[in-house]
Amino acid sequence: MRCGNPAWNVWERELSEQQLSTWIRPLHARQEGDTLRLLAPNRFVLDWVKKHHLAHIQTVLERLNPEQPAPVLPESAVASDRRTRRRVKKNPVEEPSGAGAANLNGGSC
């Protein structure tokens, strides 16, 4: 998700600048089928987001897309990277350009 994205606009209105900078901006989003994976840079951020922000993130996404709410799966980017490396070793496939994780704010906010 990027700046200008409806979900991002809601978070900007409903969260403090400190909450956005500390907990939301470091997250990267990866759409995998119907699931939105939120990759946190480390375990501390992951645990904090799960405990304090995950319900809000899910609520905003469901409000914006009530017909097809995407399940949100938070995980550590380190664990996700390890799984990806194992999968690539077993079955090397190139990702199309532009695929993969994107910073929730597109890096411009």
CSV table of C-alpha atoms in Angstrom, one decimal:
chain,number,residue,atom,x,y,z
A,1,MET,CA,0.0,0.0,0.0
A,2,ARG,CA,1.2,3.5,-0.7
A,3,CYS,CA,0.5,7.1,0.2
A,4,GLY,CA,-2.7,8.1,-1.3
A,5,ASN,CA,-4.0,4.6,-0.8
A,6,PRO,CA,-7.4,4.7,1.0
A,7,ALA,CA,-6.1,2.6,3.9
A,8,TRP,CA,-3.0,4.7,4.3
A,9,ASN,CA,-5.2,7.9,4.4
A,10,VAL,CA,-7.3,6.4,7.2
A,11,TRP,CA,-4.2,5.4,9.2
A,12,GLU,CA,-2.8,8.9,8.8
A,13,ARG,CA,-6.1,10.3,10.3
A,14,GLU,CA,-6.5,7.8,13.0
A,15,LEU,CA,-2.9,7.2,14.2
A,16,SER,CA,-0.3,9.7,15.6
A,17,GLU,CA,2.7,10.5,13.6
A,18,GLN,CA,4.9,8.7,16.1
A,19,GLN,CA,2.7,5.5,15.7
A,20,LEU,CA,2.9,5.7,11.9
A,21,SER,CA,6.7,6.3,11.9
A,22,THR,CA,7.5,3.7,14.5
A,23,TRP,CA,5.2,0.8,13.7
A,24,ILE,CA,3.4,1.2,10.4
A,25,ARG,CA,6.0,2.7,8.0
A,26,PRO,CA,8.6,-0.1,8.7
A,27,LEU,CA,6.1,-2.7,7.6
A,28,HIS,CA,6.2,-4.1,4.1
A,29,ALA,CA,3.1,-5.6,2.4
A,30,ARG,CA,3.1,-8.6,0.1
A,31,GLN,CA,-0.1,-9.8,-1.5
A,32,GLU,CA,-0.1,-13.6,-1.9
A,33,GLY,CA,-3.4,-14.8,-3.4
A,34,ASP,CA,-6.2,-13.7,-1.0
A,35,THR,CA,-3.8,-13.1,1.9
A,36,LEU,CA,-2.0,-9.8,2.7
A,37,ARG,CA,1.3,-10.6,4.4
A,38,LEU,CA,2.7,-7.8,6.6
A,39,LEU,CA,6.5,-8.2,7.0
A,40,ALA,CA,8.0,-6.6,10.0
A,41,PRO,CA,11.7,-5.8,10.1
A,42,ASN,CA,12.3,-7.6,13.4
A,43,ARG,CA,10.5,-9.6,16.0
A,44,PHE,CA,10.0,-6.7,18.4
A,45,VAL,CA,8.1,-4.7,15.7
A,46,LEU,CA,6.1,-7.8,14.8
A,47,ASP,CA,5.0,-8.5,18.3
A,48,TRP,CA,4.1,-4.8,18.9
A,49,VAL,CA,2.1,-4.6,15.7
A,50,LYS,CA,0.2,-7.8,16.5
A,51,LYS,CA,-0.6,-6.7,20.0
A,52,HIS,CA,-1.4,-3.0,19.4
A,53,HIS,CA,-2.2,-2.4,15.7
A,54,LEU,CA,-3.3,-5.6,13.9
A,55,ALA,CA,-7.0,-5.4,14.8
A,56,HIS,CA,-7.0,-1.8,13.6
A,57,ILE,CA,-5.2,-2.6,10.3
A,58,GLN,CA,-7.7,-5.5,9.7
A,59,THR,CA,-10.7,-3.3,10.5
A,60,VAL,CA,-9.6,-0.5,8.1
A,61,LEU,CA,-9.0,-3.0,5.3
A,62,GLU,CA,-12.4,-4.7,5.9
A,63,ARG,CA,-14.2,-1.3,6.0
A,64,LEU,CA,-12.6,-0.3,2.7
A,65,ASN,CA,-13.4,-3.7,1.0
A,66,PRO,CA,-16.3,-5.3,2.8
A,67,GLU,CA,-17.2,-7.7,0.0
A,68,GLN,CA,-13.7,-9.3,-0.1
A,69,PRO,CA,-11.7,-8.6,3.1
A,70,ALA,CA,-8.2,-10.0,2.7
A,71,PRO,CA,-6.9,-12.0,5.7
A,72,VAL,CA,-3.8,-10.2,7.1
A,73,LEU,CA,-0.9,-12.3,8.2
A,74,PRO,CA,1.8,-10.5,10.1
A,75,GLU,CA,5.3,-12.1,10.1
A,76,SER,CA,8.9,-11.3,10.6
A,77,ALA,CA,10.7,-10.4,7.3
A,78,VAL,CA,13.6,-12.5,8.5
A,79,ALA,CA,11.5,-15.6,8.8
A,80,SER,CA,9.8,-14.9,5.5
A,81,ASP,CA,13.2,-14.4,3.8
A,82,ARG,CA,14.4,-17.8,5.2
A,83,ARG,CA,11.3,-19.6,3.8
A,84,THR,CA,11.7,-17.9,0.5
A,85,ARG,CA,15.4,-18.9,0.3
A,86,ARG,CA,14.5,-22.5,1.1
A,87,ARG,CA,11.7,-22.5,-1.5
A,88,VAL,CA,14.0,-21.0,-4.1
A,89,LYS,CA,16.7,-23.6,-3.5
A,90,LYS,CA,14.1,-26.4,-4.0
A,91,ASN,CA,12.4,-24.8,-7.0
A,92,PRO,CA,14.2,-21.7,-8.4
A,93,VAL,CA,11.7,-19.4,-10.2
A,94,GLU,CA,12.2,-15.8,-11.0
A,95,GLU,CA,9.7,-13.3,-9.7
A,96,PRO,CA,8.2,-11.0,-12.3
A,97,SER,CA,9.6,-7.5,-12.1
A,98,GLY,CA,7.7,-5.5,-9.6
A,99,ALA,CA,6.7,-8.5,-7.6
A,100,GLY,CA,7.5,-9.1,-3.9
A,101,ALA,CA,7.3,-6.8,-0.9
A,102,ALA,CA,6.4,-3.2,-1.0
A,103,ASN,CA,6.7,-0.7,1.8
A,104,LEU,CA,3.3,0.1,3.1
A,105,ASN,CA,3.8,3.8,2.4
A,106,GLY,CA,5.8,3.4,-0.8
A,107,GLY,CA,8.8,5.1,0.8
A,108,SER,CA,7.5,8.5,0.0
A,109,CYS,CA,5.5,9.5,3.1
